[in-house]
PDB file of C-alpha atoms in Angstrom:
ATOM      1  CA  UNK A   1       0.000   0.000   0.000  1.00 72.00           C
ATOM      2  CA  UNK A   2       1.544   3.356  -1.021  1.00 78.00           C
ATOM      3  CA  UNK A   3       2.290   5.971   1.607  1.00 76.00           C
ATOM      4  CA  UNK A   4      -0.169   8.470   0.097  1.00 82.00           C
ATOM      5  CA  UNK A   5      -3.139   6.109   0.448  1.00 80.00           C
ATOM      6  CA  UNK A   6      -4.613   8.055   3.352  1.00 80.00           C
ATOM      7  CA  UNK A   7      -4.947  11.233   1.271  1.00 83.00           C
ATOM      8  CA  UNK A   8      -5.062   9.901  -2.269  1.00 90.00           C
ATOM      9  CA  UNK A   9      -8.017  12.175  -3.274  1.00 91.00           C
ATOM     10  CA  UNK A  10      -5.981  15.232  -2.271  1.00 91.00           C
ATOM     11  CA  UNK A  11      -3.044  14.124  -4.445  1.00 91.00           C
ATOM     12  CA  UNK A  12      -5.410  13.446  -7.346  1.00 93.00           C
ATOM     13  CA  UNK A  13      -6.990  16.915  -7.066  1.00 94.00           C
ATOM     14  CA  UNK A  14      -3.598  18.575  -7.178  1.00 93.00           C
ATOM     15  CA  UNK A  15      -2.603  16.533 -10.219  1.00 94.00           C
ATOM     16  CA  UNK A  16      -5.855  17.434 -11.966  1.00 95.00           C
ATOM     17  CA  UNK A  17      -5.080  21.121 -11.398  1.00 94.00           C
ATOM     18  CA  UNK A  18      -1.623  20.621 -12.886  1.00 95.00           C
ATOM     19  CA  UNK A  19      -3.208  18.853 -15.847  1.00 95.00           C
ATOM     20  CA  UNK A  20      -5.356  21.929 -16.389  1.00 95.00           C
ATOM     21  CA  UNK A  21      -2.267  24.145 -16.247  1.00 95.00           C
ATOM     22  CA  UNK A  22      -0.572  22.035 -18.921  1.00 95.00           C
ATOM     23  CA  UNK A  23      -3.629  22.304 -21.159  1.00 95.00           C
ATOM     24  CA  UNK A  24      -3.487  26.032 -20.643  1.00 95.00           C
ATOM     25  CA  UNK A  25       0.105  25.955 -21.847  1.00 94.00           C
ATOM     26  CA  UNK A  26      -0.957  24.156 -24.997  1.00 94.00           C
ATOM     27  CA  UNK A  27      -3.605  26.821 -25.640  1.00 95.00           C
ATOM     28  CA  UNK A  28      -1.062  29.602 -25.085  1.00 95.00           C
ATOM     29  CA  UNK A  29       1.211  28.095 -27.723  1.00 95.00           C
ATOM     30  CA  UNK A  30      -1.685  27.626 -30.130  1.00 94.00           C
ATOM     31  CA  UNK A  31      -2.573  31.304 -29.652  1.00 95.00           C
ATOM     32  CA  UNK A  32       1.019  32.433 -30.257  1.00 94.00           C
ATOM     33  CA  UNK A  33       1.332  34.014 -26.836  1.00 94.00           C
ATOM     34  CA  UNK A  34       4.493  35.913 -25.927  1.00 94.00           C
ATOM     35  CA  UNK A  35       7.434  33.619 -25.048  1.00 94.00           C
ATOM     36  CA  UNK A  36       7.928  35.047 -21.564  1.00 95.00           C
ATOM     37  CA  UNK A  37       4.255  34.466 -20.738  1.00 94.00           C
ATOM     38  CA  UNK A  38       4.582  30.830 -21.782  1.00 94.00           C
ATOM     39  CA  UNK A  39       7.803  30.389 -19.807  1.00 95.00           C
ATOM     40  CA  UNK A  40       6.175  31.909 -16.738  1.00 95.00           C
ATOM     41  CA  UNK A  41       3.392  29.356 -16.963  1.00 94.00           C
ATOM     42  CA  UNK A  42       5.947  26.565 -17.452  1.00 95.00           C
ATOM     43  CA  UNK A  43       7.650  27.671 -14.228  1.00 95.00           C
ATOM     44  CA  UNK A  44       4.307  27.561 -12.425  1.00 94.00           C
ATOM     45  CA  UNK A  45       3.692  23.992 -13.645  1.00 95.00           C
ATOM     46  CA  UNK A  46       7.183  22.909 -12.553  1.00 94.00           C
ATOM     47  CA  UNK A  47       6.655  24.413  -9.095  1.00 94.00           C
ATOM     48  CA  UNK A  48       3.309  22.631  -8.740  1.00 94.00           C
ATOM     49  CA  UNK A  49       4.832  19.294  -9.768  1.00 94.00           C
ATOM     50  CA  UNK A  50       7.733  19.745  -7.353  1.00 93.00           C
ATOM     51  CA  UNK A  51       5.255  20.459  -4.568  1.00 91.00           C
ATOM     52  CA  UNK A  52       3.441  17.183  -5.266  1.00 92.00           C
ATOM     53  CA  UNK A  53       6.769  15.353  -5.472  1.00 91.00           C
ATOM     54  CA  UNK A  54       7.784  16.653  -2.030  1.00 89.00           C
ATOM     55  CA  UNK A  55       4.452  15.540  -0.621  1.00 89.00           C
ATOM     56  CA  UNK A  56       4.891  12.035  -2.054  1.00 89.00           C
ATOM     57  CA  UNK A  57       8.483  11.875  -0.825  1.00 85.00           C
ATOM     58  CA  UNK A  58       7.405  12.789   2.701  1.00 85.00           C
ATOM     59  CA  UNK A  59       4.747  10.074   2.588  1.00 84.00           C
ATOM     60  CA  UNK A  60       7.298   7.577   1.277  1.00 81.00           C
ATOM     61  CA  UNK A  61       9.779   8.386   4.046  1.00 76.00           C
ATOM     62  CA  UNK A  62       7.186   8.351   6.807  1.00 79.00           C
ATOM     63  CA  UNK A  63       5.344   5.218   5.748  1.00 83.00           C
ATOM     64  CA  UNK A  64       7.069   3.100   3.073  1.00 84.00           C
ATOM     65  CA  UNK A  65      10.655   3.371   4.300  1.00 86.00           C
ATOM     66  CA  UNK A  66       9.670   3.009   7.934  1.00 87.00           C
ATOM     67  CA  UNK A  67       7.664  -0.113   7.135  1.00 88.00           C
ATOM     68  CA  UNK A  68      10.493  -1.529   5.008  1.00 89.00           C
ATOM     69  CA  UNK A  69      12.984  -1.052   7.857  1.00 91.00           C
ATOM     70  CA  UNK A  70      10.590  -2.668  10.307  1.00 90.00           C
ATOM     71  CA  UNK A  71      10.070  -5.683   8.031  1.00 91.00           C
ATOM     72  CA  UNK A  72      13.790  -5.875   7.211  1.00 91.00           C
ATOM     73  CA  UNK A  73      14.697  -5.857  10.898  1.00 93.00           C
ATOM     74  CA  UNK A  74      12.392  -8.808  11.552  1.00 93.00           C
ATOM     75  CA  UNK A  75      13.790 -10.691   8.548  1.00 90.00           C
ATOM     76  CA  UNK A  76      17.378 -10.055   9.620  1.00 91.00           C
ATOM     77  CA  UNK A  77      16.817 -11.264  13.162  1.00 91.00           C
ATOM     78  CA  UNK A  78      15.032 -14.385  11.926  1.00 90.00           C
ATOM     79  CA  UNK A  79      17.324 -15.361   9.051  1.00 86.00           C
ATOM     80  CA  UNK A  80      20.666 -13.569   9.260  1.00 88.00           C
ATOM     81  CA  UNK A  81      21.573 -12.791  12.872  1.00 89.00           C
ATOM     82  CA  UNK A  82      22.690 -16.332  13.662  1.00 87.00           C
ATOM     83  CA  UNK A  83      25.594 -15.940  11.177  1.00 85.00           C
ATOM     84  CA  UNK A  84      26.246 -12.195  11.092  1.00 89.00           C
ATOM     85  CA  UNK A  85      25.459 -11.339  14.711  1.00 90.00           C
ATOM     86  CA  UNK A  86      22.471  -9.591  16.241  1.00 91.00           C
ATOM     87  CA  UNK A  87      24.095  -6.199  15.596  1.00 91.00           C
ATOM     88  CA  UNK A  88      25.354  -7.038  12.094  1.00 90.00           C
ATOM     89  CA  UNK A  89      28.990  -6.703  13.151  1.00 90.00           C
ATOM     90  CA  UNK A  90      29.849 -10.273  12.234  1.00 86.00           C
ATOM     91  CA  UNK A  91      30.108 -13.581  14.050  1.00 85.00           C
ATOM     92  CA  UNK A  92      31.751 -16.955  13.549  1.00 80.00           C
ATOM     93  CA  UNK A  93      29.545 -17.807  10.591  1.00 78.00           C
ATOM     94  CA  UNK A  94      29.441 -14.511   8.704  1.00 81.00           C
ATOM     95  CA  UNK A  95      31.134 -11.190   8.035  1.00 83.00           C
ATOM     96  CA  UNK A  96      30.520  -7.654   9.279  1.00 89.00           C
ATOM     97  CA  UNK A  97      27.619  -6.002   7.416  1.00 89.00           C
ATOM     98  CA  UNK A  98      27.783  -2.539   8.972  1.00 90.00           C
ATOM     99  CA  UNK A  99      29.905  -0.895   6.271  1.00 88.00           C
ATOM    100  CA  UNK A 100      28.800  -2.384   2.956  1.00 89.00           C
ATOM    101  CA  UNK A 101      27.821   0.869   1.230  1.00 90.00           C
ATOM    102  CA  UNK A 102      30.725   2.771   2.775  1.00 89.00           C
ATOM    103  CA  UNK A 103      33.071   0.169   1.265  1.00 88.00           C
ATOM    104  CA  UNK A 104      31.658   0.929  -2.189  1.00 89.00           C
ATOM    105  CA  UNK A 105      29.105  -1.837  -2.744  1.00 88.00           C
ATOM    106  CA  UNK A 106      25.882  -0.897  -4.550  1.00 90.00           C
ATOM    107  CA  UNK A 107      22.303  -1.901  -3.772  1.00 88.00           C
ATOM    108  CA  UNK A 108      22.287  -4.227  -6.777  1.00 88.00           C
ATOM    109  CA  UNK A 109      25.559  -5.945  -5.823  1.00 88.00           C
ATOM    110  CA  UNK A 110      24.365  -6.556  -2.286  1.00 87.00           C
ATOM    111  CA  UNK A 111      20.960  -7.704  -3.527  1.00 88.00           C
ATOM    112  CA  UNK A 112      22.567 -10.294  -5.826  1.00 85.00           C
ATOM    113  CA  UNK A 113      24.837 -11.537  -3.043  1.00 84.00           C
ATOM    114  CA  UNK A 114      21.915 -11.972  -0.660  1.00 85.00           C
ATOM    115  CA  UNK A 115      19.860 -13.693  -3.349  1.00 83.00           C
ATOM    116  CA  UNK A 116      22.520 -16.026  -4.767  1.00 80.00           C
ATOM    117  CA  UNK A 117      25.157 -16.328  -2.083  1.00 76.00           C
ATOM    118  CA  UNK A 118      28.913 -16.070  -2.478  1.00 72.00           C
ATOM    119  CA  UNK A 119      30.218 -17.085  -5.881  1.00 68.00           C
ATOM    120  CA  UNK A 120      32.747 -19.940  -5.920  1.00 69.00           C
ATOM    121  CA  UNK A 121      32.187 -20.858  -2.285  1.00 66.00           C
ATOM    122  CA  UNK A 122      30.313 -23.659  -0.598  1.00 63.00           C
ATOM    123  CA  UNK A 123      28.250 -21.211   1.426  1.00 65.00           C
ATOM    124  CA  UNK A 124      24.640 -22.370   1.068  1.00 62.00           C
ATOM    125  CA  UNK A 125      22.200 -19.648   0.183  1.00 65.00           C
ATOM    126  CA  UNK A 126      18.531 -19.571  -0.715  1.00 59.00           C
ATOM    127  CA  UNK A 127      16.986 -16.417   0.649  1.00 67.00           C
ATOM    128  CA  UNK A 128      13.446 -16.517  -0.649  1.00 69.00           C
ATOM    129  CA  UNK A 129      11.226 -13.998  -2.484  1.00 79.00           C
ATOM    130  CA  UNK A 130      12.955 -10.921  -3.854  1.00 80.00           C
ATOM    131  CA  UNK A 131      10.361  -8.806  -2.086  1.00 83.00           C
ATOM    132  CA  UNK A 132      11.927  -9.771   1.241  1.00 86.00           C
ATOM    133  CA  UNK A 133      15.431  -8.692   0.220  1.00 88.00           C
ATOM    134  CA  UNK A 134      14.782  -4.996  -0.419  1.00 87.00           C
ATOM    135  CA  UNK A 135      13.372  -4.425   3.090  1.00 91.00           C
ATOM    136  CA  UNK A 136      16.414  -6.271   4.447  1.00 91.00           C
ATOM    137  CA  UNK A 137      18.687  -3.862   2.551  1.00 90.00           C
ATOM    138  CA  UNK A 138      16.701  -0.929   3.970  1.00 90.00           C
ATOM    139  CA  UNK A 139      17.482  -2.236   7.458  1.00 92.00           C
ATOM    140  CA  UNK A 140      21.166  -2.858   6.661  1.00 92.00           C
ATOM    141  CA  UNK A 141      21.491   0.725   5.472  1.00 90.00           C
ATOM    142  CA  UNK A 142      20.564   1.875   8.974  1.00 91.00           C
ATOM    143  CA  UNK A 143      23.618   0.001  10.262  1.00 91.00           C
ATOM    144  CA  UNK A 144      26.019   1.708   7.834  1.00 88.00           C
ATOM    145  CA  UNK A 145      27.268   4.751   9.725  1.00 76.00           C
ATOM    146  CA  UNK A 146      29.618   6.018   7.014  1.00 76.00           C
ATOM    147  CA  UNK A 147      33.423   6.129   6.800  1.00 72.00           C
ATOM    148  CA  UNK A 148      33.905   6.136  10.564  1.00 62.00           C
ATOM    149  CA  UNK A 149      32.271   2.694  10.723  1.00 49.00           C
ATOM    150  CA  UNK A 150      35.023   1.108   8.625  1.00 54.00           C
ATOM    151  CA  UNK A 151      38.154   0.767  10.730  1.00 63.00           C
ATOM    152  CA  UNK A 152      41.235  -0.525   8.901  1.00 65.00           C
ATOM    153  CA  UNK A 153      42.932  -3.394  10.647  1.00 71.00           C
ATOM    154  CA  UNK A 154      46.233  -5.193  10.243  1.00 77.00           C
ATOM    155  CA  UNK A 155      49.862  -4.135  10.100  1.00 82.00           C
ATOM    156  CA  UNK A 156      50.478  -1.654   7.263  1.00 83.00           C
ATOM    157  CA  UNK A 157      54.247  -1.981   7.505  1.00 85.00           C
ATOM    158  CA  UNK A 158      54.035  -5.738   7.223  1.00 86.00           C
ATOM    159  CA  UNK A 159      51.647  -5.349   4.314  1.00 84.00           C
ATOM    160  CA  UNK A 160      54.155  -3.132   2.531  1.00 86.00           C
ATOM    161  CA  UNK A 161      56.824  -5.801   2.976  1.00 88.00           C
ATOM    162  CA  UNK A 162      54.525  -8.501   1.591  1.00 87.00           C
ATOM    163  CA  UNK A 163      53.524  -6.271  -1.339  1.00 85.00           C
ATOM    164  CA  UNK A 164      57.132  -5.468  -2.173  1.00 85.00           C
ATOM    165  CA  UNK A 165      58.075  -9.137  -2.149  1.00 87.00           C
ATOM    166  CA  UNK A 166      55.082 -10.574  -3.996  1.00 87.00           C
ATOM    167  CA  UNK A 167      53.202  -7.891  -5.916  1.00 85.00           C
ATOM    168  CA  UNK A 168      55.425  -4.979  -6.896  1.00 80.00           C
ATOM    169  CA  UNK A 169      56.932  -6.749  -9.918  1.00 82.00           C
ATOM    170  CA  UNK A 170      53.552  -6.230 -11.643  1.00 83.00           C
ATOM    171  CA  UNK A 171      51.590  -3.610  -9.696  1.00 81.00           C
ATOM    172  CA  UNK A 172      52.395   0.085  -9.448  1.00 75.00           C
ATOM    173  CA  UNK A 173      51.577   1.822  -6.145  1.00 77.00           C
ATOM    174  CA  UNK A 174      52.730   5.119  -4.622  1.00 75.00           C
ATOM    175  CA  UNK A 175      55.239   5.871  -7.323  1.00 73.00           C
ATOM    176  CA  UNK A 176      56.908   2.499  -7.591  1.00 73.00           C
ATOM    177  CA  UNK A 177      56.221  -0.964  -8.914  1.00 72.00           C
ATOM    178  CA  UNK A 178      55.917  -2.902 -12.116  1.00 69.00           C
ATOM    179  CA  UNK A 179      54.388  -2.575 -15.540  1.00 62.00           C
ATOM    180  CA  UNK A 180      50.726  -2.272 -14.514  1.00 57.00           C
ATOM    181  CA  UNK A 181      51.027   1.481 -14.105  1.00 47.00           C
ATOM    182  CA  UNK A 182      47.973   2.785 -15.960  1.00 49.00           C
ATOM    183  CA  UNK A 183      45.171   1.267 -13.943  1.00 48.00           C
ATOM    184  CA  UNK A 184      45.441  -2.248 -15.400  1.00 50.00           C
ATOM    185  CA  UNK A 185      44.631  -5.253 -13.263  1.00 48.00           C
ATOM    186  CA  UNK A 186      46.541  -8.496 -13.263  1.00 48.00           C
ATOM    187  CA  UNK A 187      43.412 -10.274 -14.491  1.00 49.00           C
ATOM    188  CA  UNK A 188      43.198  -8.073 -17.584  1.00 49.00           C
ATOM    189  CA  UNK A 189      40.493  -5.639 -16.492  1.00 47.00           C
ATOM    190  CA  UNK A 190      40.617  -2.039 -15.344  1.00 47.00           C
ATOM    191  CA  UNK A 191      40.376  -0.699 -11.842  1.00 47.00           C
ATOM    192  CA  UNK A 192      36.727  -0.371 -10.896  1.00 44.00           C
ATOM    193  CA  UNK A 193      35.713  -3.147 -13.336  1.00 44.00           C
ATOM    194  CA  UNK A 194      35.711  -6.501 -11.468  1.00 43.00           C
ATOM    195  CA  UNK A 195      37.187  -9.479 -13.309  1.00 41.00           C
ATOM    196  CA  UNK A 196      34.685 -11.854 -11.728  1.00 41.00           C
ATOM    197  CA  UNK A 197      31.172 -11.444 -10.337  1.00 41.00           C
ATOM    198  CA  UNK A 198      32.460 -12.285  -6.849  1.00 42.00           C
ATOM    199  CA  UNK A 199      35.162  -9.591  -7.031  1.00 41.00           C
ATOM    200  CA  UNK A 200      32.715  -6.772  -6.362  1.00 40.00           C
ATOM    201  CA  UNK A 201      34.396  -5.152  -3.384  1.00 40.00           C
ATOM    202  CA  UNK A 202      33.171  -7.082  -0.403  1.00 40.00           C
ATOM    203  CA  UNK A 203      34.571  -9.965   1.571  1.00 40.00           C
ATOM    204  CA  UNK A 204      33.949 -13.652   1.861  1.00 41.00           C
ATOM    205  CA  UNK A 205      33.677 -15.900   4.887  1.00 41.00           C
ATOM    206  CA  UNK A 206      34.317 -14.548   8.356  1.00 41.00           C
ATOM    207  CA  UNK A 207      35.131 -10.986   7.292  1.00 40.00           C
ATOM    208  CA  UNK A 208      37.724 -11.941   4.661  1.00 41.00           C
ATOM    209  CA  UNK A 209      40.208  -9.507   3.240  1.00 42.00           C
ATOM    210  CA  UNK A 210      38.411  -8.057   0.198  1.00 40.00           C
ATOM    211  CA  UNK A 211      36.262  -5.282   1.625  1.00 39.00           C
ATOM    212  CA  UNK A 212      33.444  -4.791   4.063  1.00 39.00           C
ATOM    213  CA  UNK A 213      31.961  -8.276   3.816  1.00 41.00           C
ATOM    214  CA  UNK A 214      29.321  -9.890   1.647  1.00 42.00           C
ATOM    215  CA  UNK A 215      25.790 -10.308   2.815  1.00 45.00           C
ATOM    216  CA  UNK A 216      24.967 -13.884   3.550  1.00 42.00           C
ATOM    217  CA  UNK A 217      21.711 -13.766   5.422  1.00 43.00           C
TER     218      UNK A 217
END
């Protein structure tokens, strides 16, 4: 049920008035009215449409989004919390889900991961109707607090040593390295264009080392 259901007649009346304004515009053009007069009427129509859009957006935020978060919370607790933790910060069976968007994942990437599971792993996954996934994503977005939520871990100095010994013959970083110095990837693609569907910027089992963690509800 759409958020504007409680005052649908009011929305319809406003749209009917806008329809009349547009017909008036057509008549003005037919009558060869002065350009500025026509443009003034166009501005009035745009303002009226924007007013309706703001009304619908407020309804959507107050009703649709709130309901989606409520439903997504219930779904998460029932189907995902046992692996990813009650707070979404990860547990023995699943990775941290509190920084997926901050790490660069998109709604569609996360949706596909929830729906199909982790590519090239034995992680079982069969989530159910697609209509249950979008509310789940609405809830997960409430857990993503932005850049501060993603805290780098590990030893950077040790990582530099490992990179220098194993990666720098091909990869170019911070002014030094091998032949891949124009954004190429070892797999043949370009930076920002994953070589494989599962290389979309989020991690595998138990937090992994490829991003913020894949959703495995």
